[in-house]
GROMACS .gro file of C-alpha atoms in nm:
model
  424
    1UNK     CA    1  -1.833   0.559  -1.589
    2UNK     CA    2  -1.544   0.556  -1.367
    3UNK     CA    3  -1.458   0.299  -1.107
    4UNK     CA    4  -1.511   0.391  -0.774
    5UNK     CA    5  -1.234   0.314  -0.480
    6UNK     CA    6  -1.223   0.291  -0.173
    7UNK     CA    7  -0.877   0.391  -0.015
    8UNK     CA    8  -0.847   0.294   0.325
    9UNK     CA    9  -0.660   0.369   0.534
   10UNK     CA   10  -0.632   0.675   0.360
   11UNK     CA   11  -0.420   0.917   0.521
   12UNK     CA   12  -0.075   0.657   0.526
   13UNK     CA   13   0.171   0.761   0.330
   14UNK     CA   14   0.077   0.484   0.103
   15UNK     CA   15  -0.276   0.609   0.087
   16UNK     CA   16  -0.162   0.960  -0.008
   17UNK     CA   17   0.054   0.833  -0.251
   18UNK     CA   18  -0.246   0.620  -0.407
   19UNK     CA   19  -0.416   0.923  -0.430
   20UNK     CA   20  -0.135   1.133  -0.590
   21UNK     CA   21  -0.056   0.860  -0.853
   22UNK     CA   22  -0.437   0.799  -0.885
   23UNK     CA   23  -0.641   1.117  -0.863
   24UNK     CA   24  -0.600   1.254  -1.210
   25UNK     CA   25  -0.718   0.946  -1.366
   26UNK     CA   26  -1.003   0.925  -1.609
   27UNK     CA   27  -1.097   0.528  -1.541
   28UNK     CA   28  -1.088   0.562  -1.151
   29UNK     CA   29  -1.269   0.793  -0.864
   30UNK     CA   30  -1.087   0.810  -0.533
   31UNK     CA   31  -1.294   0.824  -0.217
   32UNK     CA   32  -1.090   0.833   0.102
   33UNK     CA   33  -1.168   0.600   0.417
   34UNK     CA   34  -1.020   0.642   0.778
   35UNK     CA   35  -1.136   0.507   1.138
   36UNK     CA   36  -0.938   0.812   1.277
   37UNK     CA   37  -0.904   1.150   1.124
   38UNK     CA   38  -0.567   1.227   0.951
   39UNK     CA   39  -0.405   1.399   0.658
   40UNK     CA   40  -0.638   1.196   0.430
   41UNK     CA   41  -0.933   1.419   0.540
   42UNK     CA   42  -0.747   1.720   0.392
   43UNK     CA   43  -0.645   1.553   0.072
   44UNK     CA   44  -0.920   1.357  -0.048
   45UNK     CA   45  -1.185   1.547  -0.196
   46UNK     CA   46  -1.492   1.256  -0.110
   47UNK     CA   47  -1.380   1.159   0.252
   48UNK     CA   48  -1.521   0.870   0.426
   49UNK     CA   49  -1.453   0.888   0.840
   50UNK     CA   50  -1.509   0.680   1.162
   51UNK     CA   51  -1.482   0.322   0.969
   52UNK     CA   52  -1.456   0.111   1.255
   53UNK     CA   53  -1.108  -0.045   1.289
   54UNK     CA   54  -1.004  -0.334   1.088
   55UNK     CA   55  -0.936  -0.504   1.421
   56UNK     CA   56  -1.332  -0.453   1.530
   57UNK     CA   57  -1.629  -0.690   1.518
   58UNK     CA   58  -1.794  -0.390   1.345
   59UNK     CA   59  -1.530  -0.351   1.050
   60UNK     CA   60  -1.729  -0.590   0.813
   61UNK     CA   61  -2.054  -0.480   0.850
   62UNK     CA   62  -2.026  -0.121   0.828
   63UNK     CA   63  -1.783  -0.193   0.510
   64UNK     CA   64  -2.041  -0.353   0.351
   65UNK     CA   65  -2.284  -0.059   0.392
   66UNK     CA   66  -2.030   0.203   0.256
   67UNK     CA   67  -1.934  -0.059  -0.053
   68UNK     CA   68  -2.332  -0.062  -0.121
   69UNK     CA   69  -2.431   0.334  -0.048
   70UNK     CA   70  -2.110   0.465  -0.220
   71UNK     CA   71  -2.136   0.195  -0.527
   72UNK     CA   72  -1.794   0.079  -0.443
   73UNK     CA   73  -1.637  -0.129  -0.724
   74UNK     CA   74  -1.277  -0.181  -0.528
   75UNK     CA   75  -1.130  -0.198  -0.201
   76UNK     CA   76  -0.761  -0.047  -0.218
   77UNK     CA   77  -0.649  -0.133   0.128
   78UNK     CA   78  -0.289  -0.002   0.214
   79UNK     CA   79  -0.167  -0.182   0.574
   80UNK     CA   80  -0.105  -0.542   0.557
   81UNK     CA   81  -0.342  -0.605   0.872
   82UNK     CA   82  -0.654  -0.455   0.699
   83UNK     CA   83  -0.564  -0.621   0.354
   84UNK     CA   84  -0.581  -0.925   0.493
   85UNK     CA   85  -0.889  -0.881   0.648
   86UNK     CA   86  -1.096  -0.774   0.361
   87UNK     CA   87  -0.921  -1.047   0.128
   88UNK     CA   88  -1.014  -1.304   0.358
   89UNK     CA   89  -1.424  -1.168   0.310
   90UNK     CA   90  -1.394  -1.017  -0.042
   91UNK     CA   91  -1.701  -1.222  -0.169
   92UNK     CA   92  -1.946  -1.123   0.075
   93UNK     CA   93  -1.874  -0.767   0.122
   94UNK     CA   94  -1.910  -0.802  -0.296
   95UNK     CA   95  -1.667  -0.558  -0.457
   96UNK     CA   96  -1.277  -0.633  -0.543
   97UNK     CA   97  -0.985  -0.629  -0.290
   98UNK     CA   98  -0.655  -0.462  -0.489
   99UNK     CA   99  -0.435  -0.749  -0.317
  100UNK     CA  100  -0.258  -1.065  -0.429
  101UNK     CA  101  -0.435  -1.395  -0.340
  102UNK     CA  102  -0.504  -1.439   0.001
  103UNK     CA  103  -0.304  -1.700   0.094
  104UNK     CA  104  -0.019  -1.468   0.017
  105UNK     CA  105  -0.121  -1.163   0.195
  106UNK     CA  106  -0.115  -1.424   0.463
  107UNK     CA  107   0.206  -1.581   0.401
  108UNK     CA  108   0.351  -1.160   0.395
  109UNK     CA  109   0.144  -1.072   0.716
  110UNK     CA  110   0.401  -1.294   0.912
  111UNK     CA  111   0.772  -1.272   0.913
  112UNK     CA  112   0.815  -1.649   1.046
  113UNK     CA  113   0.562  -1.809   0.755
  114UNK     CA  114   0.731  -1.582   0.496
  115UNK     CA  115   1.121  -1.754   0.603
  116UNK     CA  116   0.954  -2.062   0.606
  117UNK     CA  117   0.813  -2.030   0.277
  118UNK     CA  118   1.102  -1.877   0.157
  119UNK     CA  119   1.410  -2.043   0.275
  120UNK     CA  120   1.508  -2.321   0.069
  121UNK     CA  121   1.416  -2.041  -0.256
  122UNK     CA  122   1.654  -1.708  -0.093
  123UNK     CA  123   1.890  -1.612   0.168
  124UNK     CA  124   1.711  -1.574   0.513
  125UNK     CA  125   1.818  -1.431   0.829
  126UNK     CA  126   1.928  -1.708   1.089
  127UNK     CA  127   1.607  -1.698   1.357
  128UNK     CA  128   1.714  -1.766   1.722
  129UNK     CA  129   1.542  -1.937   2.040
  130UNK     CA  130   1.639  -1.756   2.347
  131UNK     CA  131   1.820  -1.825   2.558
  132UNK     CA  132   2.014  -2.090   2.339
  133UNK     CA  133   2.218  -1.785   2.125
  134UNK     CA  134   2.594  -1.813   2.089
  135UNK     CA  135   2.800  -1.549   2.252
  136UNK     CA  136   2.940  -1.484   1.948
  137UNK     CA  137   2.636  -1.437   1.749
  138UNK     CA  138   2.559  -1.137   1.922
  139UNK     CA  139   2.437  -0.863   1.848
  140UNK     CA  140   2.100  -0.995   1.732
  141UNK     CA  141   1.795  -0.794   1.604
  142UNK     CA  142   1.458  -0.862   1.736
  143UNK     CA  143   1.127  -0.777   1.567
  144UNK     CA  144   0.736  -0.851   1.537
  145UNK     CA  145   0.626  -1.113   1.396
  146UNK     CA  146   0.342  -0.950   1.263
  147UNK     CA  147   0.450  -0.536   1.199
  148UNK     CA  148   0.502  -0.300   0.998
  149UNK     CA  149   0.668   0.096   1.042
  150UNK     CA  150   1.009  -0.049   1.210
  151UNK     CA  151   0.722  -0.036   1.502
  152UNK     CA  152   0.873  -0.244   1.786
  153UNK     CA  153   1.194  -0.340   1.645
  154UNK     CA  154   1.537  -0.346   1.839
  155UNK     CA  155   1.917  -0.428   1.808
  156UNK     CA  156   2.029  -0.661   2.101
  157UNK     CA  157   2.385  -0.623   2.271
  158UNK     CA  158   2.380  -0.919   2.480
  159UNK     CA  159   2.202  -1.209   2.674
  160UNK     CA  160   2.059  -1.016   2.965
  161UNK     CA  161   1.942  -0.722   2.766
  162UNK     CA  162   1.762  -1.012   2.522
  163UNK     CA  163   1.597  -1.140   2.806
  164UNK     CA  164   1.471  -0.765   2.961
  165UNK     CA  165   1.348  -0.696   2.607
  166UNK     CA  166   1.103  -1.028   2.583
  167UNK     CA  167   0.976  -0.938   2.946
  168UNK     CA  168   0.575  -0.926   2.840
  169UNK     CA  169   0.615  -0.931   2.470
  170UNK     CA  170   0.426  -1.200   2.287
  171UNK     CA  171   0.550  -1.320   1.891
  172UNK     CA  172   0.853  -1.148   1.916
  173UNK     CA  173   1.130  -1.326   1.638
  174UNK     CA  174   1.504  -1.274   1.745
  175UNK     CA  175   1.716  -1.301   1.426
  176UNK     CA  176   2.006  -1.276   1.262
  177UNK     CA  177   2.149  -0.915   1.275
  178UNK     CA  178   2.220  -0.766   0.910
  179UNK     CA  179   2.499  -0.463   0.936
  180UNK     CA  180   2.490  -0.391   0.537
  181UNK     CA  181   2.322  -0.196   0.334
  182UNK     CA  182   1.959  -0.177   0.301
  183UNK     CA  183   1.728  -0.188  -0.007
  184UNK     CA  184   1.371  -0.196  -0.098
  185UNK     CA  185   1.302  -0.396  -0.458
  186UNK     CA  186   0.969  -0.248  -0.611
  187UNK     CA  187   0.751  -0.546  -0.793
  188UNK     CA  188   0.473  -0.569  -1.027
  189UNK     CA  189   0.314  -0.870  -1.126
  190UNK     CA  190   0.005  -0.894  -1.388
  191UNK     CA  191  -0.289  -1.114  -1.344
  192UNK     CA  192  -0.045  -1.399  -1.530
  193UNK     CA  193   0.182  -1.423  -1.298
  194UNK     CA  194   0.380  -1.266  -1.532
  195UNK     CA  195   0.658  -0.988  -1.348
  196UNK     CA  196   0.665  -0.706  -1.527
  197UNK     CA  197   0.884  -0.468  -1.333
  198UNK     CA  198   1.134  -0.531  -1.079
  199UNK     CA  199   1.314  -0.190  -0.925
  200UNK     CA  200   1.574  -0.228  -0.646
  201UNK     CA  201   1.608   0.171  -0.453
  202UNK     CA  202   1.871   0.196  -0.175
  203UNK     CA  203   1.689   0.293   0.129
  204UNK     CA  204   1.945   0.588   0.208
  205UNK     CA  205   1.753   0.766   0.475
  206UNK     CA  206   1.431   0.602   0.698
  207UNK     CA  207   1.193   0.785   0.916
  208UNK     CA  208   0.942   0.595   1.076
  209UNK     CA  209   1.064   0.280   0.836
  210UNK     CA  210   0.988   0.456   0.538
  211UNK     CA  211   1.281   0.552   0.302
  212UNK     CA  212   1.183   0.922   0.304
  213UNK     CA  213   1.510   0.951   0.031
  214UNK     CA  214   1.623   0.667  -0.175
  215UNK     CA  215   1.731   0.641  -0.566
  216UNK     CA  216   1.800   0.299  -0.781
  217UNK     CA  217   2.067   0.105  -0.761
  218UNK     CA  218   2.306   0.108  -1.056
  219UNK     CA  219   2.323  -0.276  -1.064
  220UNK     CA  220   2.002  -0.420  -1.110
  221UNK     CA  221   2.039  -0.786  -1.177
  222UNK     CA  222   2.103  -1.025  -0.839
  223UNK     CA  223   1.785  -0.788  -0.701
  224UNK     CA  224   1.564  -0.923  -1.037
  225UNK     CA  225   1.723  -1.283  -0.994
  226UNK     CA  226   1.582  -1.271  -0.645
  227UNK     CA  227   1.206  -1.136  -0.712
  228UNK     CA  228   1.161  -1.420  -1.005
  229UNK     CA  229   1.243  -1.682  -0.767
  230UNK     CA  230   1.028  -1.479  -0.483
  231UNK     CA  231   0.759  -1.463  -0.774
  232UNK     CA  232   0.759  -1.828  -0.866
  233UNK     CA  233   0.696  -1.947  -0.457
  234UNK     CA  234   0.381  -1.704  -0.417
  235UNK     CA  235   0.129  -1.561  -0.618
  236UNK     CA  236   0.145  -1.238  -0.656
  237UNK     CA  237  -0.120  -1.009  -0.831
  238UNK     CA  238  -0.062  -0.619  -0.860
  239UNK     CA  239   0.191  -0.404  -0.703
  240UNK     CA  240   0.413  -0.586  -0.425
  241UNK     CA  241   0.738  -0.531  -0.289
  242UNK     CA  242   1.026  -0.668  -0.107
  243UNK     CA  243   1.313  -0.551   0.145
  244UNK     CA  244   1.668  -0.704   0.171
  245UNK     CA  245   1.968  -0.624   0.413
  246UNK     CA  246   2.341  -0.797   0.297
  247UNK     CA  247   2.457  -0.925   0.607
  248UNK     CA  248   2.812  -0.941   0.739
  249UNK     CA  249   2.921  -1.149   0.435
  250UNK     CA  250   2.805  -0.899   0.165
  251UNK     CA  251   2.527  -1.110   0.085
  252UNK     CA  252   2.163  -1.005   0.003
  253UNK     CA  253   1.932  -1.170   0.298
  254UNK     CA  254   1.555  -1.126   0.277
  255UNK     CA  255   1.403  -0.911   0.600
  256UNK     CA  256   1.022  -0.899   0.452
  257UNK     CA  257   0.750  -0.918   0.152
  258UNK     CA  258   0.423  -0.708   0.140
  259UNK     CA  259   0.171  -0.764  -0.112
  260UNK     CA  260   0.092  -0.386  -0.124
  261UNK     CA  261   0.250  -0.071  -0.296
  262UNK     CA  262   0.578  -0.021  -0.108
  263UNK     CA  263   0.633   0.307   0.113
  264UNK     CA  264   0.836   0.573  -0.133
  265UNK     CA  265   0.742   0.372  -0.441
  266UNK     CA  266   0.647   0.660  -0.590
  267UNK     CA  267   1.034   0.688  -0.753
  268UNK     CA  268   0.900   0.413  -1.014
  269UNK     CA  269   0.603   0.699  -1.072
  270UNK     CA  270   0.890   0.954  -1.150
  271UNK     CA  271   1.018   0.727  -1.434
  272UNK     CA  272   0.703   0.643  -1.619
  273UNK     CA  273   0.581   0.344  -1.393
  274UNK     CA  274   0.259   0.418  -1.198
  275UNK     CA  275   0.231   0.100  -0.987
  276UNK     CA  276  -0.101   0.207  -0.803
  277UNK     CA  277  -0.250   0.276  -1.136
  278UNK     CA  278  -0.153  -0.065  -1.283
  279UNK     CA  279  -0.248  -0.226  -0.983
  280UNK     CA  280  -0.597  -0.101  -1.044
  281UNK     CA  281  -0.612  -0.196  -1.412
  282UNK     CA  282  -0.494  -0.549  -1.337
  283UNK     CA  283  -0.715  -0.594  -1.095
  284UNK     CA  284  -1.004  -0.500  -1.339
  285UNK     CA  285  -0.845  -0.763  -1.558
  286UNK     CA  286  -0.730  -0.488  -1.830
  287UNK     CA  287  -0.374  -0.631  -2.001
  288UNK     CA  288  -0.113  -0.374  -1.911
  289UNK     CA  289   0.205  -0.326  -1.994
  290UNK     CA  290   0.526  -0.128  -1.860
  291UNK     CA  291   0.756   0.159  -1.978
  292UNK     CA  292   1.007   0.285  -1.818
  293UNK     CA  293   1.213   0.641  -1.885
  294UNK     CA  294   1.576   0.604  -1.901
  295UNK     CA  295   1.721   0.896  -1.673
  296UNK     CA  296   1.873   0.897  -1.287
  297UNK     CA  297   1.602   1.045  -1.065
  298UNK     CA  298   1.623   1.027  -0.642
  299UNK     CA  299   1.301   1.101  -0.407
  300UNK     CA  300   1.321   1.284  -0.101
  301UNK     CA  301   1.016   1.339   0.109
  302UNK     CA  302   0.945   1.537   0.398
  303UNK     CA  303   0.604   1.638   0.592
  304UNK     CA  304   0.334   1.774   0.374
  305UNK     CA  305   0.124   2.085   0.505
  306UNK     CA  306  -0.226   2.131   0.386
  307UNK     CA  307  -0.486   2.373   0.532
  308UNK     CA  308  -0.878   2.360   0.608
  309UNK     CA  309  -1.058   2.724   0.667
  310UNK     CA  310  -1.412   2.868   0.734
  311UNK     CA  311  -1.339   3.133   0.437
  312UNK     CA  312  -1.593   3.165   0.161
  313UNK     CA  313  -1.524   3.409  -0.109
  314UNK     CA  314  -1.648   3.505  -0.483
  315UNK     CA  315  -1.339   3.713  -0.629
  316UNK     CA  316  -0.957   3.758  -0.644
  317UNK     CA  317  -0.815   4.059  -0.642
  318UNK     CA  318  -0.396   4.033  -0.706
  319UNK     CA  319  -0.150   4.222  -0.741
  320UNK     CA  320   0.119   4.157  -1.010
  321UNK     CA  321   0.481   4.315  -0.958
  322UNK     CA  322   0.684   4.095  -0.671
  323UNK     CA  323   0.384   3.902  -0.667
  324UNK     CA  324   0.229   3.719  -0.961
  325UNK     CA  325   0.586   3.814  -1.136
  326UNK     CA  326   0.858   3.784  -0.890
  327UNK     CA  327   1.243   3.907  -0.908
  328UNK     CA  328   1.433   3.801  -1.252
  329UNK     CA  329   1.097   3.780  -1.428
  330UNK     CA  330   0.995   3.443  -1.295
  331UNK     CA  331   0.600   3.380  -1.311
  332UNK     CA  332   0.513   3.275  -0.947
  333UNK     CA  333   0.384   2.921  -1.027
  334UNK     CA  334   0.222   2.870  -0.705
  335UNK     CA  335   0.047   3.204  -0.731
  336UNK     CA  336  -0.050   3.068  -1.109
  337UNK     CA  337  -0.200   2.751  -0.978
  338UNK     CA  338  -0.419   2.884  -0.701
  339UNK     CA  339  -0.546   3.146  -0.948
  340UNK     CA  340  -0.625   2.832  -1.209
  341UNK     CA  341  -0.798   2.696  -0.864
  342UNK     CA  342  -1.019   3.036  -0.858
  343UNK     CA  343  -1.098   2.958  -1.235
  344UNK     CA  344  -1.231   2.605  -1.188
  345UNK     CA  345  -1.444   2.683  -0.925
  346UNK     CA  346  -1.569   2.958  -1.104
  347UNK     CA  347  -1.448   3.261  -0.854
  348UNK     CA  348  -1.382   3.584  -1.048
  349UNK     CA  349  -0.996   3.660  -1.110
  350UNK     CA  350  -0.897   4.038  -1.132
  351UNK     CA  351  -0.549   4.204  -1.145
  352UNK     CA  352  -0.501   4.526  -0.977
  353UNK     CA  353  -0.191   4.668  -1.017
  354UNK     CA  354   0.038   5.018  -0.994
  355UNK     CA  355   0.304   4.860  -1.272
  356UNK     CA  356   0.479   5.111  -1.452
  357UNK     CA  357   0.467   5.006  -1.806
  358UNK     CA  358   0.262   4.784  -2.057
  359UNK     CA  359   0.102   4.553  -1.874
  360UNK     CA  360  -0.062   4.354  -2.109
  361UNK     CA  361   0.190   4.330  -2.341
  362UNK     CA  362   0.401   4.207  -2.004
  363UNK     CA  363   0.108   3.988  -1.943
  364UNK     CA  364   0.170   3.857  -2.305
  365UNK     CA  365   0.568   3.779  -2.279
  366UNK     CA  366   0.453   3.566  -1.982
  367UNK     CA  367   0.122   3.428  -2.190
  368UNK     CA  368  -0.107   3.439  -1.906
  369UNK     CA  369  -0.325   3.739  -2.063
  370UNK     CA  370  -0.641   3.549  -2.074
  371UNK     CA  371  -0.641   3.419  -1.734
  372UNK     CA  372  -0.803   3.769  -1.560
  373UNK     CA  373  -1.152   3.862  -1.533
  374UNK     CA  374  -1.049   4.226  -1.558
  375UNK     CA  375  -0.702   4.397  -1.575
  376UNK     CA  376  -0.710   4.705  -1.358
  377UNK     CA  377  -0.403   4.942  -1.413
  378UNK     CA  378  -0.418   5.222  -1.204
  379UNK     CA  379  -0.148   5.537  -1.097
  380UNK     CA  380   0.064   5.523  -0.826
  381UNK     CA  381  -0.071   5.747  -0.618
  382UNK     CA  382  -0.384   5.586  -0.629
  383UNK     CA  383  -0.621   5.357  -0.371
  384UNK     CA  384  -0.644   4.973  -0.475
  385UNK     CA  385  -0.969   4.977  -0.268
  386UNK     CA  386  -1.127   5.212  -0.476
  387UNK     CA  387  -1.123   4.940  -0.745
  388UNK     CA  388  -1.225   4.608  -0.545
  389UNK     CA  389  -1.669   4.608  -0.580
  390UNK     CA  390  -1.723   4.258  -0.569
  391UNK     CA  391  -1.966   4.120  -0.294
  392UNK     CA  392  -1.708   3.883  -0.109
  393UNK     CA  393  -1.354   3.924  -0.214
  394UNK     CA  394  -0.958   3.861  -0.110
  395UNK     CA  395  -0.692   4.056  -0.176
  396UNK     CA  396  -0.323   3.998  -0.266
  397UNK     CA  397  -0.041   4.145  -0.250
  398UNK     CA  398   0.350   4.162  -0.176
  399UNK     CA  399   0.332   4.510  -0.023
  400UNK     CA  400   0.227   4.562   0.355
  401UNK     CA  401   0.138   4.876   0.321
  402UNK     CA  402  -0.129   4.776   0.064
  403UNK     CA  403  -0.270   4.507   0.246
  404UNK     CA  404  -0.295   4.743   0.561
  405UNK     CA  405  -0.487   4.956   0.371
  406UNK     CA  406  -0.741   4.784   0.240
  407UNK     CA  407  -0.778   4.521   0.602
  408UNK     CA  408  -0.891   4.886   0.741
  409UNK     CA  409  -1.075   5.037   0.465
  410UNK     CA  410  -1.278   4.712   0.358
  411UNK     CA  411  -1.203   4.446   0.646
  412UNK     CA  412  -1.199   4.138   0.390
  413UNK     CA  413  -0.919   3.895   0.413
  414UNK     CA  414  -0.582   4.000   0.272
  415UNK     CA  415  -0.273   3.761   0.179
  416UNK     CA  416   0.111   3.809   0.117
  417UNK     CA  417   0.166   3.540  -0.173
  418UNK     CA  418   0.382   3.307   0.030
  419UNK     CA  419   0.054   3.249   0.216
  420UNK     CA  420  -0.136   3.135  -0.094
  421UNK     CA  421  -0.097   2.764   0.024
  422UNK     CA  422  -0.318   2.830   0.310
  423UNK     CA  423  -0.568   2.894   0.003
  424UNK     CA  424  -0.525   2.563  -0.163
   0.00000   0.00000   0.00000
């Protein structure tokens, strides 16, 4: 039987990128967790909401009710707050945490234990007690301590804008400002200890401090030198990642760790390596192994739109010329996929068209002959809602004209193909 995890939260951009890398597998069932409503709820088939917040006395409890009434075998948290949280209480809520060790997840919750952990084994950024900052040392950066999301983070010009900045912020670190470039280094270590994969991207645009486009870096080998010593101070276990800046003398200086799948991660997933997937086998104690494709691939990500509706329906009805075919003889693939949809969930699938010509040996050239139900070819001058007898159809098709017609003649729902995503 397949393994049942919990994603939470799910609708992050890590969580929907769990569930794209995850979803399809035959080993693991996805069931989506959030405190607050989100994307998740519209991409995760088995949806879990109003957790209480990691933050709340009544996080625990209720997590240990959904583990027990959903048969959860694994936690996959994906914000560093809530995965240290359930790793510190992994026994008693009695399911697995997909994490590194705890004192880890600890160590990578905090910027200031993670430099002091770190700084005799890699470059660190200098870290600064105001007001005793040189002149010349200016600017400076200041961040959380504990955060994530470039959430709260800013560059500092000069002594009195320092000090307006700190006015009422708590654990605030003031450090050494890093004007190179900036790269995240993708890490996977097995249940050895062993590091597997090591992938240094250049984050070349950031939105809401994720790299929303990025690609590898040509030269791979000071970013690997750097992980194996980063490996050998903690123990990692599972997917992890880390993000370094070269500062003013070209050199690469640490800026943080997480012990989680890393935001855009998902360019290792375009070259064979599916980190959320072999976090999950580790952490089920199968031996894994990596393989990476040998071609130049670069992610670019932008918002995703998904759609919920009210609309119930037994039947298809579409049309085929500028529609299932468009211009130059190219199938219409998302067209192709939403009908596939129809076909899994067992909806009826009819073609109704007015082509001039063969149409099934057209349907033939493009090999989708078998998809339809029933292929209705009827005359030009003839009424597409003379053919449509199903109990609760929809009806598609390029032409206006046609969907005007039958909207007053039948009054069922009728679509232009670019809005088939609303159908998905």
């Amino acid at each position: 039987m397949k393994k049942n995890i919990l994603v939470f939260p799910c609708g992050s951009e890590i969580g929907l990128d769990i569930y794209s890398s995850v979803c399809n597998s035959t080993y693991f069932h996805l069931i989506g967790g959030n405190s607050i409503d989100d994307h998740g709820r519209y991409v995760y088939k088995d949806y879990i909401s109003g957790i209480p917040f990691a933050s709340s006395d009544e996080f625990l409890p209720a997590m240990a009710i959904i583990v027990k009434d959903y048969h959860i075998d694994a936690i996959y948290p994906t914000l560093d707050f809530v995965i240290t949280v359930l790793k510190e209480h992994e026994k008693e809520l009695g399911c697995k945490v997909v994490s590194s060790s705890l004192e880890t997840t600890r160590i990578c919750q905090s910027k200031e234990y993670t430099y002091k952990k770190l700084k005799d084994v890699v470059l660190v950024p200098k870290i600064y007690c105001f007001p005793e900052i040189p002149l010349e040392d200016y600017p400076i950066f200041a961040k959380p301590n504990v955060g994530y999301g470039s959430r709260g983070i800013k560059k500092l010009y000069n002594r009195e804008e320092t000090a307006l900045f700190l006015q009422g912020k708590e654990d605030i670190m003031l450090l050494e400002y890093l004007p190179g470039e900036e790269f995240t280094v993708d890490c996977f270590t097995d249940k050895g200890g062993n590091l597997l994969y090591c992938a240094a991207r250049k984050r070349n645009r950031i939105k809401n401090g994720i790299s929303v486009n990025t690609f590898f870096v040509e030269e791979q080998r000071e970013f690997r030198t750097i992980a194996e010593k980063i490996n050998e101070a903690l123990r990692f276990r599972g997917s992890w990642f880390y993000q370094v800046k070269r500062n003013k003398n070209d050199e690469l200086c640490l800026l943080e760790i997480a012990s989680r799948l890393g935001g855009s991660s998902l360019l290792s997933r375009a070259v064979g390596v599916n980190l959320a997937l072999l976090s999950l086998f580790d952490t089920f104690d199968f031996n894994v192994e990596v393989q990476r494709n040998d071609y130049r691939v670069e992610l670019d990500r932008a918002l995703d739109t998904k759609y919920k509706t009210n609309l119930e329906y037994d039947s298809v009805y579409c049309d085929y010329d500028d529609c299932l075919i468009l211009e130059k003889s190219i199938v219409n693939l998302d067209m192709l996929k939403f009908l596939y949809k129809c076909v899994n969930e067992k909806k009826k699938v009819f073609l109704l068209s007015k082509h001039n010509g063969d149409l099934l040996q057209e349907l033939k050239k493009y090999r989708i002959e078998m998809l339809f139900d029933e292929i209705i070819q009827i005359g030009e001058n003839e009424d597409k809602y003379n053919y449509i007898s199903t109990k609760a159809p929809i009806f598609i098709d390029d032409s206006y004209a046609e969907r005007k017609k039958i909207k007053q003649k039948m009054n069922i729902p009728v679509f232009s193909p670019e809005m088939v995503d609303v159908l998905m």
